[in-house]
XYZ file of C-alpha atoms in Angstrom:
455
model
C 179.099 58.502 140.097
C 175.937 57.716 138.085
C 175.044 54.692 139.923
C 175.838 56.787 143.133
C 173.194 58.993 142.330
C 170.909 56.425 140.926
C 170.866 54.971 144.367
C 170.533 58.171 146.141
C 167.324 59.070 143.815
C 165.847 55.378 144.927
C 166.418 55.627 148.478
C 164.965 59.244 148.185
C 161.917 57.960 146.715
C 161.640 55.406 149.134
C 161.432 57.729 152.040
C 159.051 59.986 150.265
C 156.683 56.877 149.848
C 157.320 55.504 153.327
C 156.236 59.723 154.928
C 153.310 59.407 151.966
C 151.782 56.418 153.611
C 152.214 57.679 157.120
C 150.625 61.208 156.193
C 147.553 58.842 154.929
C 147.078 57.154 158.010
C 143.827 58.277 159.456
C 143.008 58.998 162.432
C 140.492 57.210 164.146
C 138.275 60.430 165.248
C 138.419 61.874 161.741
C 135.018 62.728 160.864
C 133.602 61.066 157.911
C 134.808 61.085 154.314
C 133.075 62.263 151.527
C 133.476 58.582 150.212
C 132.625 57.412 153.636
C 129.419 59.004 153.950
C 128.446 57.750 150.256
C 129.540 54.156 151.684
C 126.627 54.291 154.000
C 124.272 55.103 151.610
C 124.820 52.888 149.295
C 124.789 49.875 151.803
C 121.620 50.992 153.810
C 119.960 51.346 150.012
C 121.283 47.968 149.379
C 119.218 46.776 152.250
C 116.043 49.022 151.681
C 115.652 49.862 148.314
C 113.783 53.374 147.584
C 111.882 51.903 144.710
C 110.425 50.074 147.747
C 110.350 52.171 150.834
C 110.264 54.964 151.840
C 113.781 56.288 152.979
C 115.613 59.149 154.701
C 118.817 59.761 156.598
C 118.326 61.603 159.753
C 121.967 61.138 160.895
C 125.150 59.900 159.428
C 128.020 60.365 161.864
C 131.176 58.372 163.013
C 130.583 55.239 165.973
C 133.099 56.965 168.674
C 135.778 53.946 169.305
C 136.559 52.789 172.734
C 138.479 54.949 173.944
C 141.295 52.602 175.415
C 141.607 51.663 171.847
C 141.994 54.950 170.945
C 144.770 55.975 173.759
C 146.577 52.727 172.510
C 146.480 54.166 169.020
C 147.787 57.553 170.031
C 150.740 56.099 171.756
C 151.967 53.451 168.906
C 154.030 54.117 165.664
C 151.790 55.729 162.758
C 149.737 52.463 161.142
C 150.859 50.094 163.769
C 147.321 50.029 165.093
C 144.701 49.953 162.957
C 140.903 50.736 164.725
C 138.121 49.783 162.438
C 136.060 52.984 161.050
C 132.432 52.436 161.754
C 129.283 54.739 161.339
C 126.606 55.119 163.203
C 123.188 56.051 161.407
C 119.656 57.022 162.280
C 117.383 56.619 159.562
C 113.242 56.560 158.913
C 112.482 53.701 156.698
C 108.784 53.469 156.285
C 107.851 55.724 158.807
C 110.008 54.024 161.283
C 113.226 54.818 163.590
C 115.999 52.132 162.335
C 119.375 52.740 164.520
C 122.276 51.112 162.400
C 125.513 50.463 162.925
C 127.641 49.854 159.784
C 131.613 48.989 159.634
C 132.819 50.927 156.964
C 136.045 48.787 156.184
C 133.789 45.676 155.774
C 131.500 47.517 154.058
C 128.804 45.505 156.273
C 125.926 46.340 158.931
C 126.476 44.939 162.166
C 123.142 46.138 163.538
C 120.057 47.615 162.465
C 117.318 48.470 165.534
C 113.955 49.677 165.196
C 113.757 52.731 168.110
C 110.425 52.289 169.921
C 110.685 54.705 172.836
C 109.989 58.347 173.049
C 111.912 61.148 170.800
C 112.178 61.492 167.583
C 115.974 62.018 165.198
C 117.487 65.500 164.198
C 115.327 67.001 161.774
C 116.305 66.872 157.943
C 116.622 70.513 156.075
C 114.906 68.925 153.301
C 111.740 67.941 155.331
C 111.630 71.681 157.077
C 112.146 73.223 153.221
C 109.352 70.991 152.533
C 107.020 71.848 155.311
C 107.463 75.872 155.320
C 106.024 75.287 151.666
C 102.815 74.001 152.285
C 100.545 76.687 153.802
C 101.553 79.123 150.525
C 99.261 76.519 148.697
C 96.553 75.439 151.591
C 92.992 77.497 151.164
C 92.579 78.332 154.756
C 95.927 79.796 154.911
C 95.247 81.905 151.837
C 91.797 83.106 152.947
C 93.634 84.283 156.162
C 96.348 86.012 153.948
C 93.505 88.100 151.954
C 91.682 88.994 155.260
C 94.935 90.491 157.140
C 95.120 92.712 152.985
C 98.653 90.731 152.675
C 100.305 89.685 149.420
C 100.830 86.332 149.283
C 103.810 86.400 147.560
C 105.792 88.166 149.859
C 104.929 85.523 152.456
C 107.484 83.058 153.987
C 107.718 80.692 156.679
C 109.424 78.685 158.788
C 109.607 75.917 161.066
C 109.495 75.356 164.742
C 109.594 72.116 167.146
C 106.625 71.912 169.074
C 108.529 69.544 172.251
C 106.911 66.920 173.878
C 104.374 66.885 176.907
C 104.019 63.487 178.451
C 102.091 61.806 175.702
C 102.288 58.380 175.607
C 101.945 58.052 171.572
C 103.306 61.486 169.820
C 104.007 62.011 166.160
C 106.577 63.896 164.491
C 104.766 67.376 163.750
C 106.108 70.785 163.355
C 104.746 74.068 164.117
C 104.874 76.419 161.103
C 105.159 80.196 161.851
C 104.551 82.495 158.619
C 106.385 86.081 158.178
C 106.486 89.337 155.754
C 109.461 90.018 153.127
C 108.008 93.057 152.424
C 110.524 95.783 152.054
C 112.497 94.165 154.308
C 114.983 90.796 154.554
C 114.184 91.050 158.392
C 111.675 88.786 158.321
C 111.597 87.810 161.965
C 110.108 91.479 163.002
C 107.056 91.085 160.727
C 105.295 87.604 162.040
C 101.670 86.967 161.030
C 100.715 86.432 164.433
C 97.929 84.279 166.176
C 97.629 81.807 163.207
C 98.284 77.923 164.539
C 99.600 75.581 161.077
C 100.508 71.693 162.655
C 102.372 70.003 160.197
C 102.469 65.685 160.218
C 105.872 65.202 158.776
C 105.328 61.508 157.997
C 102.263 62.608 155.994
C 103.862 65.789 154.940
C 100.585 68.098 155.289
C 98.855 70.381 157.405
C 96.720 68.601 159.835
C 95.195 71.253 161.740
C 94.912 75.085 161.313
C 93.625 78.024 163.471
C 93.136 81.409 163.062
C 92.459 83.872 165.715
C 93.720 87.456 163.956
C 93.720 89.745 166.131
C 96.855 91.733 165.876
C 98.364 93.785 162.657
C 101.560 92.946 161.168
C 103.983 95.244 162.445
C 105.376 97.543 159.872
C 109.099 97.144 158.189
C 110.424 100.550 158.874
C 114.265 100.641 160.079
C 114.127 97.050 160.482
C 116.501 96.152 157.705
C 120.267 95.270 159.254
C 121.922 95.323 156.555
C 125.145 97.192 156.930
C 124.247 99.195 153.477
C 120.827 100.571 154.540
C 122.856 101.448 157.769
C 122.078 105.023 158.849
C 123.755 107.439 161.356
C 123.721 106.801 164.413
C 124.081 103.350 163.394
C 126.690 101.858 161.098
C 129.477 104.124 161.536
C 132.488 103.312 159.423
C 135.637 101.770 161.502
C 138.927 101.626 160.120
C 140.198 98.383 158.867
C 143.473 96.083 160.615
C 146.013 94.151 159.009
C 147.471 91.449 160.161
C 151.071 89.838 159.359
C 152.906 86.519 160.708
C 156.521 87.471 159.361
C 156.913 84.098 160.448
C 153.792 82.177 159.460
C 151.183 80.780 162.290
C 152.513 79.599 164.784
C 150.503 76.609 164.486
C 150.173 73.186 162.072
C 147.731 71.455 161.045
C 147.768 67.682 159.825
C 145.081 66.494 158.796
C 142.563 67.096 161.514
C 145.219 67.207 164.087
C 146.491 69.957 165.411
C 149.493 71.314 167.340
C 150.609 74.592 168.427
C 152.894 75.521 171.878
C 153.271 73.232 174.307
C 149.182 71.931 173.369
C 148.412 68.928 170.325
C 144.690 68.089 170.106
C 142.292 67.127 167.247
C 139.551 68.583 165.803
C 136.007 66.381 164.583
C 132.711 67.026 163.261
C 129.602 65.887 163.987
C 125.910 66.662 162.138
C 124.624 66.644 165.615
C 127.850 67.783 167.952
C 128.983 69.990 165.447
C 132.905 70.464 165.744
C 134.500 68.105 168.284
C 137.829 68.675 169.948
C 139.744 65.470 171.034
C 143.032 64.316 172.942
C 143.782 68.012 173.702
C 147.203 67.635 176.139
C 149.816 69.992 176.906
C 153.471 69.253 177.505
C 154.843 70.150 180.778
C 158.163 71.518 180.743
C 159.155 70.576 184.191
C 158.288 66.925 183.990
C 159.030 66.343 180.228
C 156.283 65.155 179.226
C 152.843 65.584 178.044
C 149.618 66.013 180.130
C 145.909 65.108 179.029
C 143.727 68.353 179.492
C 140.747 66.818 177.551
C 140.089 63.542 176.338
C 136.286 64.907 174.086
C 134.942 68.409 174.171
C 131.669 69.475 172.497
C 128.288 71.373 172.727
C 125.881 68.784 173.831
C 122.885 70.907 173.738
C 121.642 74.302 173.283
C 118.424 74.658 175.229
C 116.038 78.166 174.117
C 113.022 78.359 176.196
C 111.157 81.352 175.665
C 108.602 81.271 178.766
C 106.221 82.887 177.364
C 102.733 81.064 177.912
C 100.731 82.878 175.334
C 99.378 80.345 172.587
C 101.983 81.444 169.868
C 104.748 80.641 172.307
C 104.677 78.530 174.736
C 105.788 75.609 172.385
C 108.978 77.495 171.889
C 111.082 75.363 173.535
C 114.049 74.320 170.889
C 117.132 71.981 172.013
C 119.617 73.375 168.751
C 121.317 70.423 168.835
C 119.235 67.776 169.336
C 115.963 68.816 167.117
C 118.120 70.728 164.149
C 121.515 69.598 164.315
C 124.613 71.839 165.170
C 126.721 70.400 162.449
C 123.936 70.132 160.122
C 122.894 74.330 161.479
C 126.995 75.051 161.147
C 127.410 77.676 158.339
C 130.562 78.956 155.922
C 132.595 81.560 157.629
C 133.508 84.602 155.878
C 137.389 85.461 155.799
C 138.377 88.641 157.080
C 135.347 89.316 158.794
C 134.324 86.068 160.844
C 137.828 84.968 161.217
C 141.164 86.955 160.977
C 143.118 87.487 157.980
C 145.621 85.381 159.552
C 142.567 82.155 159.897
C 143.396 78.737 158.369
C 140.208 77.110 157.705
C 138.982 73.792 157.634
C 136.321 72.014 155.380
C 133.896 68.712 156.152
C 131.408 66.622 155.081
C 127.738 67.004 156.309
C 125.197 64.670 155.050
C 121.763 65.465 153.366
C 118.372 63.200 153.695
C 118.632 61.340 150.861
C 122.616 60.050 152.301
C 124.444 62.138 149.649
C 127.853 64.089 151.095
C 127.397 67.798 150.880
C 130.776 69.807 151.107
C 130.901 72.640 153.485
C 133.164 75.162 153.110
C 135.087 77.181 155.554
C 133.017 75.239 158.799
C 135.812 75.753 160.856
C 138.649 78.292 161.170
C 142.061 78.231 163.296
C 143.662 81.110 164.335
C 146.107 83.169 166.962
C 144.726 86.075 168.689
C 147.044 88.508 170.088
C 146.430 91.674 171.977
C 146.108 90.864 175.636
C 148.621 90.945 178.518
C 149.357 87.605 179.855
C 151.511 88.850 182.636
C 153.151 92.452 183.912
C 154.981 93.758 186.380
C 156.455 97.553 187.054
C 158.803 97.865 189.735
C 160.166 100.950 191.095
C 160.691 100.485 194.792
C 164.245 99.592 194.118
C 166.469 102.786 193.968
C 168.196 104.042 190.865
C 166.235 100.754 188.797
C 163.237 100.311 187.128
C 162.107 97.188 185.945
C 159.302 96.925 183.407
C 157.933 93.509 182.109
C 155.148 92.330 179.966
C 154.310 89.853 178.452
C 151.780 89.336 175.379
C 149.066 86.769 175.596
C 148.270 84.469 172.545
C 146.063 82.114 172.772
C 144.899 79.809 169.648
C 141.400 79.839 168.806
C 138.916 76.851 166.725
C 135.779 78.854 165.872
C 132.770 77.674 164.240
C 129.337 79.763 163.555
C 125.941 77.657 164.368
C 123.048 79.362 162.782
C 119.385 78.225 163.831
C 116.487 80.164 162.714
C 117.461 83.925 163.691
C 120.267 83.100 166.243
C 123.494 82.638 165.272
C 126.114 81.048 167.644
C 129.846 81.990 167.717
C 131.471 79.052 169.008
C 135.262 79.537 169.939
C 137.391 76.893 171.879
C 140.521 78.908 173.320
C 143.582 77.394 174.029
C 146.042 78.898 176.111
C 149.621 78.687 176.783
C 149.186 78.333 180.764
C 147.682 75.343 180.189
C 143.940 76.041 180.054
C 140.931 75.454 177.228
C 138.279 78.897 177.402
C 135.110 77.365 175.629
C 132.473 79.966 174.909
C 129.813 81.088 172.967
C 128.636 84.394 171.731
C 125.050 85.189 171.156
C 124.069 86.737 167.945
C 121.759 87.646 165.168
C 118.169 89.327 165.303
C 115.377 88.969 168.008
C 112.163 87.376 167.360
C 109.482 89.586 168.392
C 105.275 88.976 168.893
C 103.134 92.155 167.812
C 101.177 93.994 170.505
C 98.546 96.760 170.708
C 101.274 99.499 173.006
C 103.497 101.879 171.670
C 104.087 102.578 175.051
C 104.957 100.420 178.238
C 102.305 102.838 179.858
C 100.182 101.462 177.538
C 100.550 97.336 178.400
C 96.992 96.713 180.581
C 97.565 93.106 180.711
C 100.102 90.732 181.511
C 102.230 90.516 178.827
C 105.692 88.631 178.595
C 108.810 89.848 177.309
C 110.235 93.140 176.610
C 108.572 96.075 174.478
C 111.464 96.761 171.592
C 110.274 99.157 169.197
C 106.420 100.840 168.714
C-alpha cells in the first residue's frame, strides 16, 4: 500500500512538472519581458558605452516573426516549435538614428543600421519632461511672464510636434506651448497665447523665441472638471451597479492568450502599437472547426489636424502613434470606473530612454458586457399562442485608455458571439482652446477658426 502510494505521489508530480513546463512555453507574440527588455539594454550598452556616447532608447519592441512560422507554431504540440524571440530597437547614439535588430536567445545583434532618410523615432517622455522645463529658466521667457503680470510659478508647459514640410535637412525640434495652474488643474483653457519657444532636442535648448502678446489669458472660472468642484446642473449624483458572475467570467486567460465562446485570440503590446490583438478565430459549429477572423489587429495611427492656419496652430498636426507612442501614451485604468467590477486586467512592460523596464499597471482590462438584445421575436398571429423570445447579447471586450496631451482615447476591441470583432474608439478628455477678443459670435470681425466655447 505504501509503495502504491509512493508511486502514485511520483507520477503525480510528474504530470504537474510536465503541465508546469507547458504553461511556461511562450508564445511567440508575447510582448517583451521585463528581463527581456533589460536584455537589450545591456547588450546595446555593451556595444556603445554611455561613459562614451551619448545614448537613448527611442523604441524597444518585439521583431514580429514570419508569420508562416507563427501559424506552424499555433498548430504543433506546446514546445514542439520553438521561434527565436528577437527585438527590434530604435535608438539615438550620438545624435544618430541606429535601427538594431537583436536575438534575444543569443543574446547577440544581428544588425545595427544608421537611418539616413526623413522622420525622426517616437519621442522619449524623458526628453519632453526635459524640454517643457526649459523656458521656466530662459530670460526672454521670463520677461514675457512679468509683462502679461503672471506668476511664474504657476506656469507649466508642454510639448508639441511641429511635422515636417518638405525640407530636405530637418532637425528634431519641438514646439513648446506654456499654460496657467492658477486656481485651476485645467490647464489647457488658460494658454499663454502668441508666444513661439523652438526647442533643438539634440542640443536640448531653446533655439528661437517670439513674442507677439496680444491676447489676455483667459480667466479660470468654472473651468475645473473635477467631479468634486462639480456644481448643479453639472455633476449630478447617479446611483451605483453591481455586478455578479455566480459563475465566474465566462472567459480565461493564459498568459496573453485568450479564449472565451466559440473565439481564442491573443493579446500584445507595443510602445508604438499599443495593445495588439493576434490569431483571433472563431470555431464554427457547423463545420467543426475553427475559422481565422484576424491574423494582427492594431491602431496604426491617430492623425489630429487642427486646420487652423493662425501662427499658434497651424503646426498642430500630431500622428499619436507615431510622434508619442500609443503604448508608451497608454495609462493605468481605474477599476470600477474605467472597467467593470467584473474586469480582469492585464499588466506589461513599457520601456523608458535610458532601456530600463517600467511596469504598468492595469494597461489593459478584459471583460463581458451584457445588456443588449442579440435577437427577438414576438409572435402573435398564431391563434390561442404567443411566442416570446429574446435573447441577451454578450460580447467580450479588451479595452485600453491612450492619453496624449488633453485627449484621452478609449480603445475597446469587441468580440462577438456571431462571429464579428467591433473595434472602436471613444473620444475624450478636455478641449484645447486659443483666447480671442469676443464674448460674443456677433462680436468675431475677422476670420477666425474654430468654435467660440465659453466668453
Amino acid at each position: 500500500m505504501a509503495s502504491t502510494m509512493k508511486l502514485m505521489l511520483i507520477s503525480m508530480l510528474a504530470f504537474l512538472s510536465i503541465q508546469g513546463v507547458f504553461s511556461a512555453v511562450q508564445h511567440p507574440l508575447d510582448p517583451l519581458t521585463k528581463d527581456e527588455i533589460t536584455t537589450v539594454q545591456t547588450i546595446v550598452r555593451a556595444k556603445y558605452p554611455t561613459s562614451k556616447n551619448t545614448l537613448t532608447f527611442h523604441y524597444i519592441g518585439l521583431d514580429d516573426p514570419d508569420k508562416t512560422s507563427v501559424l506552424t507554431w499555433e498548430h504543433s504540440n506546446p514546445g514542439a516549435i520553438t521561434i527565436p524571440r528577437k527585438s527590434f530597437v530604435i535608438a539615438i547614439i550620438n545624435t544618430q538614428t541606429h535601427e538594431i535588430l537583436i536575438d534575444l536567445t543569443l543574446k547577440l545583434i544581428l544588425s545595427d543600421k544608421i537611418h539616413t532618410g526623413h522622420g525622426f523615432p517616437t519621442l522619449s517622455v524623458e526628453e519632453q519632461s526635459a524640454a517643457i522645463l526649459l523656458p521656466l529658466s530662459y530670460e526672454p521667457f521670463k520677461e514675457s511672464i512679468k509683462k502679461r503680470g503672471l506668476n511664474l510659478s504657476e506656469v507649466v508647459c508642454s510639448s508639441f510636434t511641429i511635422g515636417w514640410y518638405g525640407e530636405t535637412k530637418s532637425k528634431r525640434s519641438l514646439r513648446i506651448d506654456c499654460f496657467m495652474k492658477e486656481t485651476t488643474v485645467n490647464i489647457y483653457v488658460r494658454p499663454i497665447s502668441e508666444l513661439f519657444i523652438l526647442v533643438d532636442l539634440d542640443l536640448m535648448k531653446i533655439v528661437e523665441y517670439h513674442d507677439r502678446a496680444t491676447h489676455p489669458v483667459p480667466t479660470a472660472d468654472n473651468t475645473d472638471y473635477r467631479l468634486s468642484n462639480q456644481k448643479p446642473p453639472f455633476g449630478p449624483k447617479q446611483h451605483s451597479l453591481a455586478t455578479h458572475q455566480p459563475q465566474g467570467p465566462g472567459f480565461q486567460i493564459n498568459g496573453h492568450s485568450i479564449s472565451w465562446a466559440n473565439w481564442k485570440f491573443h493579446i500584445g503590446f507595443d510602445s508604438r502599437a499599443g495593445v495588439v490583438l493576434s490569431l483571433a478565430s472563431i470555431y464554427d459549429l457547423e463545420k467543426h472547426k475553427s475559422r481565422r477572423v484576424m491574423y494582427r489587429g492594431y491602431i496604426s495611427e491617430l492623425f489630429v489636424p487642427y486646420q487652423d492656419p493662425s501662427e499658434d496652430w497651424y503646426f498642430k498636426t500630431f500622428f499619436d502613434a507615431g510622434e508619442f507612442g500609443f503604448g508608451l501614451s497608454t495609462v493605468s485604468m481605474q477599476p470600477n470606473r474605467d472597467c467593470p467590477s467584473h474586469a480582469q486586467f492585464l499588466d506589461v512592460f513599457v520601456h523608458t530612454a535610458d532601456g530600463s523596464p517600467s511596469l504598468l499597471k492595469n494597461a489593459v482590462c478584459v471583460f463581458e458586457k451584457y445588456g443588449d438584445i442579440m435577437w427577438r421575436h414576438t409572435e402573435t398571429g398564431i391563434p390561442n399562442v404567443t411566442v416570446l423570445e429574446s435573447r441577451t447579447e454578450v460580447n467580450l471586450v479588451v479595452r485600453s485608455v491612450v492619453t496624449v496631451g488633453n485627449y484621452d482615447n478609449i480603445i475597446d476591441w469587441e468580440f462577438k458571439a456571431s462571429g464579428s470583432i467591433k473595434p472602436s474608439i471613444a473620444l475624450s478628455g478636455i478641449l484645447e482652446i486659443k483666447p480671442v477678443d469676443a464674448k460674443h459670435k456677433s462680436e468675431i470681425r475677422k476670420d477666425e477658426h474654430g468654435t467660440l466655447v465659453s466668453a
